[in-house]
Coordinates of C-alpha atoms (C1' of nucleotides) in Angstrom, one line a residue:
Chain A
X2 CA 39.9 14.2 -5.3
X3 CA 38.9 15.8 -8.5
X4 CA 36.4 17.8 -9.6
X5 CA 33.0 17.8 -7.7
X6 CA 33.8 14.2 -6.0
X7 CA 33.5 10.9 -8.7
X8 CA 32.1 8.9 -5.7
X9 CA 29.6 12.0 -4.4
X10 CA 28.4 12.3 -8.4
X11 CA 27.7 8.8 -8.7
X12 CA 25.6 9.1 -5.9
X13 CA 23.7 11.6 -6.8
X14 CA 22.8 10.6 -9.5
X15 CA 22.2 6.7 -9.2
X16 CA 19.6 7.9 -6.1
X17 CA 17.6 9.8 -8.7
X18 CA 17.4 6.7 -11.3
X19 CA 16.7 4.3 -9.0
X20 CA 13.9 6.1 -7.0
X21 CA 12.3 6.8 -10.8
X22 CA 12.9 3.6 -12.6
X23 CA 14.3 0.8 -10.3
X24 CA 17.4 -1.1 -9.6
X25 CA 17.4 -3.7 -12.3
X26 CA 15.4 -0.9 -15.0
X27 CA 19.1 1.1 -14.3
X28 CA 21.8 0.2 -15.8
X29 CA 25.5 1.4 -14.9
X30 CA 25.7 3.1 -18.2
X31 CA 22.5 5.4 -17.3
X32 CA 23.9 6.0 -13.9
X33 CA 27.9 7.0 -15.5
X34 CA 26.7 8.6 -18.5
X35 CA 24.3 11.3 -16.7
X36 CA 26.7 11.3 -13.8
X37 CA 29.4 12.5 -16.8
X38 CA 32.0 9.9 -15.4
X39 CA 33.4 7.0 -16.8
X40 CA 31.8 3.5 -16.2
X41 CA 34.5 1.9 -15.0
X42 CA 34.5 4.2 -12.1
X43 CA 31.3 2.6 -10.7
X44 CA 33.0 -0.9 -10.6
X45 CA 36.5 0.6 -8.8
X46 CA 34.7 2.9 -6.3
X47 CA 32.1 0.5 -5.3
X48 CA 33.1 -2.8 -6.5
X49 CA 29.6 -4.1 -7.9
X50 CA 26.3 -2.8 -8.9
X51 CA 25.1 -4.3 -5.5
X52 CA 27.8 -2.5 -3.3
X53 CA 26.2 0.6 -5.0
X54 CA 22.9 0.4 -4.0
X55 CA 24.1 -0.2 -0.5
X56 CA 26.1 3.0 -0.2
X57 CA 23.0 4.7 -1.7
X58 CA 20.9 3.6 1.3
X59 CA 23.4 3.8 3.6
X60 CA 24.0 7.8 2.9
X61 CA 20.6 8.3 3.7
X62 CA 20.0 6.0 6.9
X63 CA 23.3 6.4 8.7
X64 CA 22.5 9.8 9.0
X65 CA 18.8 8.7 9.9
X66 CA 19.4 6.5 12.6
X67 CA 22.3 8.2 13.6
X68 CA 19.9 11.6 14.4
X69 CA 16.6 9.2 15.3
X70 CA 18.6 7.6 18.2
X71 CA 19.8 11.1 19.4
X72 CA 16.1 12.3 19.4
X73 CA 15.0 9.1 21.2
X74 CA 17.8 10.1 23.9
X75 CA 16.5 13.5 23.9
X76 CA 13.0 12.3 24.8
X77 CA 13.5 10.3 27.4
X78 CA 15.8 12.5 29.3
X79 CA 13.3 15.3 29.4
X80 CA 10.4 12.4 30.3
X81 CA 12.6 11.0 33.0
X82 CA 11.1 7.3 33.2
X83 CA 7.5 8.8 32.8
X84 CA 5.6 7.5 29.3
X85 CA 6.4 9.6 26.1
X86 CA 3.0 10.1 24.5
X87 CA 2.0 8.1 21.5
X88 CA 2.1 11.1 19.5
X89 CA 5.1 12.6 20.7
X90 CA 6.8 9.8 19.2
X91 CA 5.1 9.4 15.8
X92 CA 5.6 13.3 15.7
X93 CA 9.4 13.0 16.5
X94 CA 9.8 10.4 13.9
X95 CA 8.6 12.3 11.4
X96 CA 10.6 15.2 12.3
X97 CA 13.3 12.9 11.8
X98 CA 12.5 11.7 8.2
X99 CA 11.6 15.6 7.2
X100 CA 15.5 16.6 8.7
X101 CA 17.8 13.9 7.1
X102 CA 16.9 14.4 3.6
X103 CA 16.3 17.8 3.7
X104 CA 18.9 19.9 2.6
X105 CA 18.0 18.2 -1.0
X106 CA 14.7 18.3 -1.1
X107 CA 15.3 14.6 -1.5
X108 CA 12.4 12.9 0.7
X109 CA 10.2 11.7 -2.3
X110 CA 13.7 10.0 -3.4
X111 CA 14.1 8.5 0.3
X112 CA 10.5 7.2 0.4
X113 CA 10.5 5.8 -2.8
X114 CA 14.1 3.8 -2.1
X115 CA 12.0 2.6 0.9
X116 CA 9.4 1.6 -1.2
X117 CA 11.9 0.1 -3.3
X118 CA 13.9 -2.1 -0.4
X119 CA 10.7 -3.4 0.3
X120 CA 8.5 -4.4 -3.2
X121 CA 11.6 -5.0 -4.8
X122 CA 12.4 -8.2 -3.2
X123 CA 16.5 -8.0 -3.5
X124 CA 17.8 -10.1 -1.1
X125 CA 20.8 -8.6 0.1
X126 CA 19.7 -5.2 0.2
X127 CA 16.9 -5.9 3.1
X128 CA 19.5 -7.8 4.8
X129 CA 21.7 -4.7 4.6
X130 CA 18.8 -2.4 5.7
X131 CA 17.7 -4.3 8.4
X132 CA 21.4 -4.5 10.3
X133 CA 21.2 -0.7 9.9
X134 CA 17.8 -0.2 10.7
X135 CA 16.7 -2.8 13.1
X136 CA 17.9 -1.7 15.9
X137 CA 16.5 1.5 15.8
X138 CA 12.8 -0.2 14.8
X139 CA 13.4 -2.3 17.9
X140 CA 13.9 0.8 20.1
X141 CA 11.5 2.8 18.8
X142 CA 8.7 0.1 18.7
X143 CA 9.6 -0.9 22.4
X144 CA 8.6 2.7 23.3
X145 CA 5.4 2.8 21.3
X146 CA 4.8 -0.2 23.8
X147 CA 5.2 1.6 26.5
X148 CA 2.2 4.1 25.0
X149 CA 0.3 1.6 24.2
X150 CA 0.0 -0.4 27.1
X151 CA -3.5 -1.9 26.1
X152 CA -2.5 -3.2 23.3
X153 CA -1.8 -7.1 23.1
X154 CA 2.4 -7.1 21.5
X155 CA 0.4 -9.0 18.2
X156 CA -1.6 -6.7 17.6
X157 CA 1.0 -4.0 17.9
X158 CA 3.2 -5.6 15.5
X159 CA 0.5 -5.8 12.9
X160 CA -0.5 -2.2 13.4
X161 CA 3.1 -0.6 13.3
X162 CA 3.2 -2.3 9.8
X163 CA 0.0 -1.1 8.7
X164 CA 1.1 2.7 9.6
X165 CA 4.5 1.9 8.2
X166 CA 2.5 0.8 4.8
X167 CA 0.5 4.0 4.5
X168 CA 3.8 6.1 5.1
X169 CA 5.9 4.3 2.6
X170 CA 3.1 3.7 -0.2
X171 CA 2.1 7.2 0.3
X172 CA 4.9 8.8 0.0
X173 CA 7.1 6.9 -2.3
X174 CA 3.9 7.6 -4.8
X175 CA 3.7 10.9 -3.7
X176 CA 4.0 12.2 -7.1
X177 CA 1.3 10.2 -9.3
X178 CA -1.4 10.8 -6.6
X179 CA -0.5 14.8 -6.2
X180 CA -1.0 15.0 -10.0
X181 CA -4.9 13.2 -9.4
X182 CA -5.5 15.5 -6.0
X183 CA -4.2 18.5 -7.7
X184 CA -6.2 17.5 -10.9
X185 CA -9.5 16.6 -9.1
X186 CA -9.3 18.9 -6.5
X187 CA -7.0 22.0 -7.6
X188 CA -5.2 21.8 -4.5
X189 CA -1.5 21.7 -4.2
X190 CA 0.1 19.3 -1.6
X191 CA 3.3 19.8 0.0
X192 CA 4.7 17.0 2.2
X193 CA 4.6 18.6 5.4
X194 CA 0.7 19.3 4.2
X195 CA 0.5 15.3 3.4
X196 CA 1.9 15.1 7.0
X197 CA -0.3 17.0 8.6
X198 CA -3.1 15.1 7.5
X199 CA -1.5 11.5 8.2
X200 CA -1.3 12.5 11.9
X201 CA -4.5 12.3 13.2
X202 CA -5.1 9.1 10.8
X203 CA -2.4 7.4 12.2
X204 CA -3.1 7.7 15.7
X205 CA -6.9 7.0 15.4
X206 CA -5.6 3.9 13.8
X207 CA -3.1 2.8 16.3
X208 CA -5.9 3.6 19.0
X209 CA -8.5 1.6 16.6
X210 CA -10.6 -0.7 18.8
X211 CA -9.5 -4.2 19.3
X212 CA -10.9 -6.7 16.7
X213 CA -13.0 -8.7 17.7
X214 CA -11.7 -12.7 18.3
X215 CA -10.6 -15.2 15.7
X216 CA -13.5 -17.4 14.1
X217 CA -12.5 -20.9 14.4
X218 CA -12.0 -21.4 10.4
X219 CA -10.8 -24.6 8.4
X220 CA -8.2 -22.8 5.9
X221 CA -5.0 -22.4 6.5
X222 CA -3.4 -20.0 4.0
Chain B
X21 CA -6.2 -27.3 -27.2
X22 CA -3.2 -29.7 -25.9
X23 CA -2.2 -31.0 -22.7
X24 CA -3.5 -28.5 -20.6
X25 CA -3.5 -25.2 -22.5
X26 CA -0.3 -23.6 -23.0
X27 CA -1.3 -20.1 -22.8
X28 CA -2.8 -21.3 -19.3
X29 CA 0.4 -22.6 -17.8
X30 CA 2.0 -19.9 -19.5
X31 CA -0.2 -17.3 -17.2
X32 CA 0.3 -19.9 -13.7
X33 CA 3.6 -20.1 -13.9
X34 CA 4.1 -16.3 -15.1
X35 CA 2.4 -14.6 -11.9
X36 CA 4.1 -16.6 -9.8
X37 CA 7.8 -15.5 -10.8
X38 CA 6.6 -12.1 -11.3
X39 CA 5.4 -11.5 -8.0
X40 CA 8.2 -13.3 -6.3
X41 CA 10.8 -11.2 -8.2
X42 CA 9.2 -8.7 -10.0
X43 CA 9.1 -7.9 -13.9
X44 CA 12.1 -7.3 -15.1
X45 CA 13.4 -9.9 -13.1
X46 CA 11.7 -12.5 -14.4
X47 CA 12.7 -13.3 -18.3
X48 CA 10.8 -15.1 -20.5
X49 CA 13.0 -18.1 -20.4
X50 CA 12.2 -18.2 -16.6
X51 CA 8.8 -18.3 -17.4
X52 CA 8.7 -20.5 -20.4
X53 CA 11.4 -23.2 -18.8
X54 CA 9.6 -23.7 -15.4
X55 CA 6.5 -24.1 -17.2
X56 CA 7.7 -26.8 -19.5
X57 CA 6.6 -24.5 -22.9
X58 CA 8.7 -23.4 -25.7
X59 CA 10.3 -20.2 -25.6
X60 CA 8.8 -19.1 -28.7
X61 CA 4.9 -19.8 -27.5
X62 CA 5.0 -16.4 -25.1
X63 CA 5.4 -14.4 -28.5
X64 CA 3.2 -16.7 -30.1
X65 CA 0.6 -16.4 -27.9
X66 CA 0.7 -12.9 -25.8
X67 CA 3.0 -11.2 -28.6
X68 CA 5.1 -9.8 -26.7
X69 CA 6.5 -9.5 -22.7
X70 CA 4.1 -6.1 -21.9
X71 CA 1.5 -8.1 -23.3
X72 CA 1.7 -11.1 -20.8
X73 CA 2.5 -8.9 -18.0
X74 CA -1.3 -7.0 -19.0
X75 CA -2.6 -10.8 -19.6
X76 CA -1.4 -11.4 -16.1
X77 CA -3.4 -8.4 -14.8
X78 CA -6.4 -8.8 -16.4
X79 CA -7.2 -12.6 -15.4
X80 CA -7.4 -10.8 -11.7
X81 CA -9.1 -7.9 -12.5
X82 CA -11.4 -8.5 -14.9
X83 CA -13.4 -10.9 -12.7
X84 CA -12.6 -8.8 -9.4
X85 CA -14.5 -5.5 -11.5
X86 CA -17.4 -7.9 -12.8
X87 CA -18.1 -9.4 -8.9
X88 CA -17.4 -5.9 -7.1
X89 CA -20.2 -4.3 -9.6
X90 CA -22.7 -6.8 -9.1
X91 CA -21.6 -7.1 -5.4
X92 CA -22.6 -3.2 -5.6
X93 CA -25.7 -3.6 -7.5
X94 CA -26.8 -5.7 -4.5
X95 CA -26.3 -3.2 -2.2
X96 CA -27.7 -0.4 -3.8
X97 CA -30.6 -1.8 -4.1
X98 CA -31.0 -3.9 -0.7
X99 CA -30.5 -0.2 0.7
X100 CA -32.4 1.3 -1.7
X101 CA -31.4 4.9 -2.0
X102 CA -30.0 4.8 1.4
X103 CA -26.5 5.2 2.4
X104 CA -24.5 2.7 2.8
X105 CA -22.5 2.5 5.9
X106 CA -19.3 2.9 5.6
X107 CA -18.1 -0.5 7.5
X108 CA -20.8 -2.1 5.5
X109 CA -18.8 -0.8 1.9
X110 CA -15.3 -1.4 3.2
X111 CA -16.5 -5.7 4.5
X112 CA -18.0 -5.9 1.0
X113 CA -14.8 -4.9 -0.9
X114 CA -12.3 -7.4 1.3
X115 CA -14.9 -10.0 0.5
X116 CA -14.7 -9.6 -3.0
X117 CA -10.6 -9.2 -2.5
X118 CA -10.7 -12.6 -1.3
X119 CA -13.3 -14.5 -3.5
X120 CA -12.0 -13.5 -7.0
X121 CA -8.2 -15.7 -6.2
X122 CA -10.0 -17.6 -3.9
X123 CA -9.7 -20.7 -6.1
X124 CA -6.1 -21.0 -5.9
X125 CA -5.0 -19.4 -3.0
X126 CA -3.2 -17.1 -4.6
X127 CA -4.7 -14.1 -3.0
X128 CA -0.7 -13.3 -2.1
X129 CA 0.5 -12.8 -5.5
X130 CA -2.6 -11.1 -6.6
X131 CA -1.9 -8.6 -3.5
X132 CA 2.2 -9.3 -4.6
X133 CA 1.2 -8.1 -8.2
X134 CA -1.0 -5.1 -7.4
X135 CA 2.2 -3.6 -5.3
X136 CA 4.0 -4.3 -8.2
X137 CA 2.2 -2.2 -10.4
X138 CA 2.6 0.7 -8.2
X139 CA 6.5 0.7 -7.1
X140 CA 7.7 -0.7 -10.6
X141 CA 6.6 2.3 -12.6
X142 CA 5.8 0.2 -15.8
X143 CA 4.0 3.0 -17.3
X144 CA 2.0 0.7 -19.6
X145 CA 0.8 -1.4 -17.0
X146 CA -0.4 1.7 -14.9
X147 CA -2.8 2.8 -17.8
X148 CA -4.0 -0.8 -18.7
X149 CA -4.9 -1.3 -14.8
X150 CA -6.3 2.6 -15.1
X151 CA -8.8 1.8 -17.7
X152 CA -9.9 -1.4 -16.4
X153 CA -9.7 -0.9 -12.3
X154 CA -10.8 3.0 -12.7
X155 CA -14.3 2.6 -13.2
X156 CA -15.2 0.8 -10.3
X157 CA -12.8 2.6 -7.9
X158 CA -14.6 5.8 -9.1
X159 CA -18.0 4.2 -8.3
X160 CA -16.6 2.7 -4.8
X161 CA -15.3 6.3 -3.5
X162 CA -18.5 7.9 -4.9
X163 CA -20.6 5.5 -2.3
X164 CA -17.7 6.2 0.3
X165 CA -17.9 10.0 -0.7
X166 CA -22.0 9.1 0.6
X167 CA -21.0 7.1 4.0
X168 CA -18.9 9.7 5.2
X169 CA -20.6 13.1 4.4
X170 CA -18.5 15.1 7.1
X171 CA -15.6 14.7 5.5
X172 CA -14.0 17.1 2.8
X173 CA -13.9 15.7 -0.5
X174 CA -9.5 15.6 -0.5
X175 CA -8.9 14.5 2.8
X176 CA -11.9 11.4 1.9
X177 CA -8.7 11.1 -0.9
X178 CA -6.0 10.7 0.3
X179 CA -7.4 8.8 3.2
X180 CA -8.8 6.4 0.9
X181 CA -5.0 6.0 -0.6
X182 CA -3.4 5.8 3.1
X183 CA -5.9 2.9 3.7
X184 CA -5.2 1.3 0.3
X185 CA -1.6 1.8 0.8
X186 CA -2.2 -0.3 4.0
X187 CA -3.8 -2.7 2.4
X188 CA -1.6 -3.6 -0.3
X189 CA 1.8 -2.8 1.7
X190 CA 0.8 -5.2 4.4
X191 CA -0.8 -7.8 2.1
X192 CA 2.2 -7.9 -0.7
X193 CA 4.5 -8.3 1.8
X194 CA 2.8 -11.0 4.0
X195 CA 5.1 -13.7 3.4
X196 CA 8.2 -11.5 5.0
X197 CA 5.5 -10.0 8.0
X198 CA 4.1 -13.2 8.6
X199 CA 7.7 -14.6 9.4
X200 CA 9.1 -12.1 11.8
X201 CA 5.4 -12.4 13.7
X202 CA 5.6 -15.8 13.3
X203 CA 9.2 -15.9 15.1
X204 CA 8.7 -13.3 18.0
X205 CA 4.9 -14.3 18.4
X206 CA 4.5 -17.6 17.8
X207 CA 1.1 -16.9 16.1
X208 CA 0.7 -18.0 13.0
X209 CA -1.0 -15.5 10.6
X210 CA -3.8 -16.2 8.2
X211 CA -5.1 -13.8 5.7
X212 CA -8.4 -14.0 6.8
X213 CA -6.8 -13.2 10.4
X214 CA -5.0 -10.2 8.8
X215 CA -8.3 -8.7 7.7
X216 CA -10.3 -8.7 11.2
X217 CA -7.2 -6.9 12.6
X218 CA -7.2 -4.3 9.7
X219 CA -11.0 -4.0 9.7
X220 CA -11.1 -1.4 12.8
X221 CA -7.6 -0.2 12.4
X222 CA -9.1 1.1 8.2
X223 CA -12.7 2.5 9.9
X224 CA -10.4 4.1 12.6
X225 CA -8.6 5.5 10.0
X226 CA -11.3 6.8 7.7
X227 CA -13.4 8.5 10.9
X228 CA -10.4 10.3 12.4
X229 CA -10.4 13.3 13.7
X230 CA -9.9 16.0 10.7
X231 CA -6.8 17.7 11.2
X232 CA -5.8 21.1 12.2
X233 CA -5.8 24.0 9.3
X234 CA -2.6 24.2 7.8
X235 CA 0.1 26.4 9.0
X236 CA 1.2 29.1 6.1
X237 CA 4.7 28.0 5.3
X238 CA 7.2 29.2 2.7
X239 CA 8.4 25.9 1.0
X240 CA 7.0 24.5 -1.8
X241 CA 7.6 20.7 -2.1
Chain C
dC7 C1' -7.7 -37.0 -45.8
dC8 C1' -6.7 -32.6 -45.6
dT9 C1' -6.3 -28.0 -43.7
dG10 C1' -5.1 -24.8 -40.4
dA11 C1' -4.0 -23.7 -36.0
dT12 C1' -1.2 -25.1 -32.2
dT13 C1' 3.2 -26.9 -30.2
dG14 C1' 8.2 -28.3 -29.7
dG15 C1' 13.0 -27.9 -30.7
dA16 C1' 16.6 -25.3 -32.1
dA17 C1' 19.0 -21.7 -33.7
dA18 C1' 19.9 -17.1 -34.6
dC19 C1' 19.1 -12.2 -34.2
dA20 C1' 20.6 -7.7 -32.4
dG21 C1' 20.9 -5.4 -28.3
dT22 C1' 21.9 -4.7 -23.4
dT23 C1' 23.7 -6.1 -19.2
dG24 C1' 27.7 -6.1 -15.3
dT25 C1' 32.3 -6.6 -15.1
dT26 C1' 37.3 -6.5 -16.4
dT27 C1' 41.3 -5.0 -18.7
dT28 C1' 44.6 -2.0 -20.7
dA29 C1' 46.1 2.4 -21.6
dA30 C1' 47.2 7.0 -20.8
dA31 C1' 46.4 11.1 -18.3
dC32 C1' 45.9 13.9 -14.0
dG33 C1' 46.5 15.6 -9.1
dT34 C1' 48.6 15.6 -4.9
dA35 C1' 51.8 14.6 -1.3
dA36 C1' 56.2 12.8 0.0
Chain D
dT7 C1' 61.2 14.2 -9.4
dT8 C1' 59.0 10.0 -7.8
dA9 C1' 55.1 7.6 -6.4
dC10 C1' 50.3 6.7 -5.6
dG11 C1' 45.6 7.2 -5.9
dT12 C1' 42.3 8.8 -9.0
dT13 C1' 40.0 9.5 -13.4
dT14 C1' 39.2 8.9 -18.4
dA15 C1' 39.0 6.5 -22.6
dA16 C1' 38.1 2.6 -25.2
dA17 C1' 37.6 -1.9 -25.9
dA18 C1' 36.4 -6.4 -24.9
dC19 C1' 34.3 -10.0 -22.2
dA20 C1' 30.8 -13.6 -21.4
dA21 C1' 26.2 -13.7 -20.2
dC22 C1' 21.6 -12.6 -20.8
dT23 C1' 17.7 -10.2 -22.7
dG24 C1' 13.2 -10.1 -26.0
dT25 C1' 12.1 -11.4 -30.4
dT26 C1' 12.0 -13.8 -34.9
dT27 C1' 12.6 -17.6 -37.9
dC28 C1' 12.6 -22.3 -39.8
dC29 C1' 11.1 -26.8 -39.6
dA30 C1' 8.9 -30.9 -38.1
dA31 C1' 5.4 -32.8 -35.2
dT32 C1' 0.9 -32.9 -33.3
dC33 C1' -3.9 -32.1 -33.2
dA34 C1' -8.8 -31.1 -34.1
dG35 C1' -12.7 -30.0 -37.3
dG36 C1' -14.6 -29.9 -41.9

DNA sequence: CCTGATTGGAAACAGTTGTTTTAAACGTAA
DNA sequence: TTACGTTTAAAACAACTGTTTCCAATCAGG
């Protein structure tokens, strides 16, 4: 190894590009350029351009899901078969999101590669997200079952996605919207102040009333 | 006018591709081949790619902002100086939502396109949507600001944007949703089924609980 | 009929893209 | 030293991008 790690600078600096400007808005010659490293190294370290993107999601969910499952473990072995509490487990995700990307103050970066997997629609990366991921969802959601026992598994579903859209939207456009609030309002917003105030939201939502039933409509679509 | 309007099939076929792969993505030949239209007619026409990709916009939006302020106007004065509840402003905006693309179903790529202009940071398309959305979003969360006088003026903010990242999350990303429900529900989704579920989970959302005062904390992002 | 705007076809432009190749250097471990 | 993996440099590759141009064909309105 030379230097400060070809591979490690690559990285670094392909995470930052394509959380501010996109996959297909980067090209390899932005990434190699600002990363001071030479282009070819891209293509003999990862292979493709794909490969890359993989490895930069991967260096920030193997870590995730890696600490996530150890947290679930945690949990139930101190609630010994009893339920964990709704928000003790929207509270120990989050913890969990906060930790991983922490020690580069990279969680705007993280949410907006989230943001990313999902609006922009590349193929292979939400296969490769959801073998990494999925489990984990499955685990976790499966638990916010058992804290939710009055809600019908459909509705569920539905709701975990609509939390899941607020977190990701939120955050991966963290930066635009803090520039109107702190515009409008003169109020700086941290994360962990953004946080504070999606709590309560997000459990008055998943504890929202049931809808009421279906109207018999014609449409399909 | 020949055939049936270039610059129309120019604008079908264009937010189609865009939504399902995004801008950059999508090159003009895409466009311009699928739609059976010269290559040289988008320049013709639109002058340039950022010009169609406004184009685009603005056959949604300009409608949408004409209905929503006359949808408005009604209220205002069928209340008459009253306030407007809260449910009552939220049922009127999905209904608007839904009548503008109403004519060809394409309420999905509309929802597909508005996600869009978020994550891909197009900075030219954020201003053009800016200038022509901002007006009647200002007017909307003034009469929101009036349905829900308890709460402070930021947190009314950035729940506003939590709901609207719901919205548009869940809604651009239907098509993927809809499947995995699909698969391990066996319920097929409509949009208009989609709305009654996020109608109390979004007045949930905004009447939450405010949360506790923030803890003093050293970090700044 | 003629004029001017609209289309189609085709080619070319200059620029960028991901990827590959060849070369010479460098570092480390055997 | 030899050998091997790494890194740089530079160039080239074919493919694709948005845009422009030229020309012939089509069309409607005055």
């Amino acid at each position: 190894m030379a230097q400060t790690d070809t591979v490690t600078r690559i990285l670094d600096t392909a995470e930052v590009l394509f959380a501010e400007r996109g996959f297909a808005e980067t090209s390899l010659r932005n990434i190699t350029s600002k990363a001071r490293v030479n282009l070819a190294a891209v293509n003999y370290h990862f292979g493709s351009k794909k490969s890359l993107i993989q490895a930069v999601f991967s260096r920030y969910l193997d870590p995730f899901t890696e600490r996530f499952h150890l947290a679930l473990d945690e949990l139930e072995a101190h609630y010994a078969g009893q339920v964990i509490p709704l928000e003790v487990l929207l509270e120990t995700m989050a913890r969990t999101v906060l930790e991983v990307p922490a020690e580069r103050n990279s969680l705007k970066v993280f949410m907006r590669l989230l943001g990313l997997a999902y609006s922009q629609a590349q193929g292979h990366l939400r296969r490769h997200i959801q073998e990494e991921y999925g489990s984990v969802f499955t685990r976790f959601s499966e638990l916010v079952r058992l804290a939710t026992p009055d809600l019908p598994d459909v509705e569920r579903f539905w709701r975990l996605h609509f939390v899941l859209g607020t977190v990701i939207f939120t955050l991966s456009g963290l930066d635009a919207l803090r520039d109107i609030a702190e515009k409008d309002y003169g109020e700086h917003t941290s994360v962990r102040d953004l946080i504070r105030r999606l709590r309560p939201v997000v459990v008055a939502a998943m504890n929202a009333p049931l809808p009421e039933p279906a109207q018999p409509r014609a449409e399909a679509s």
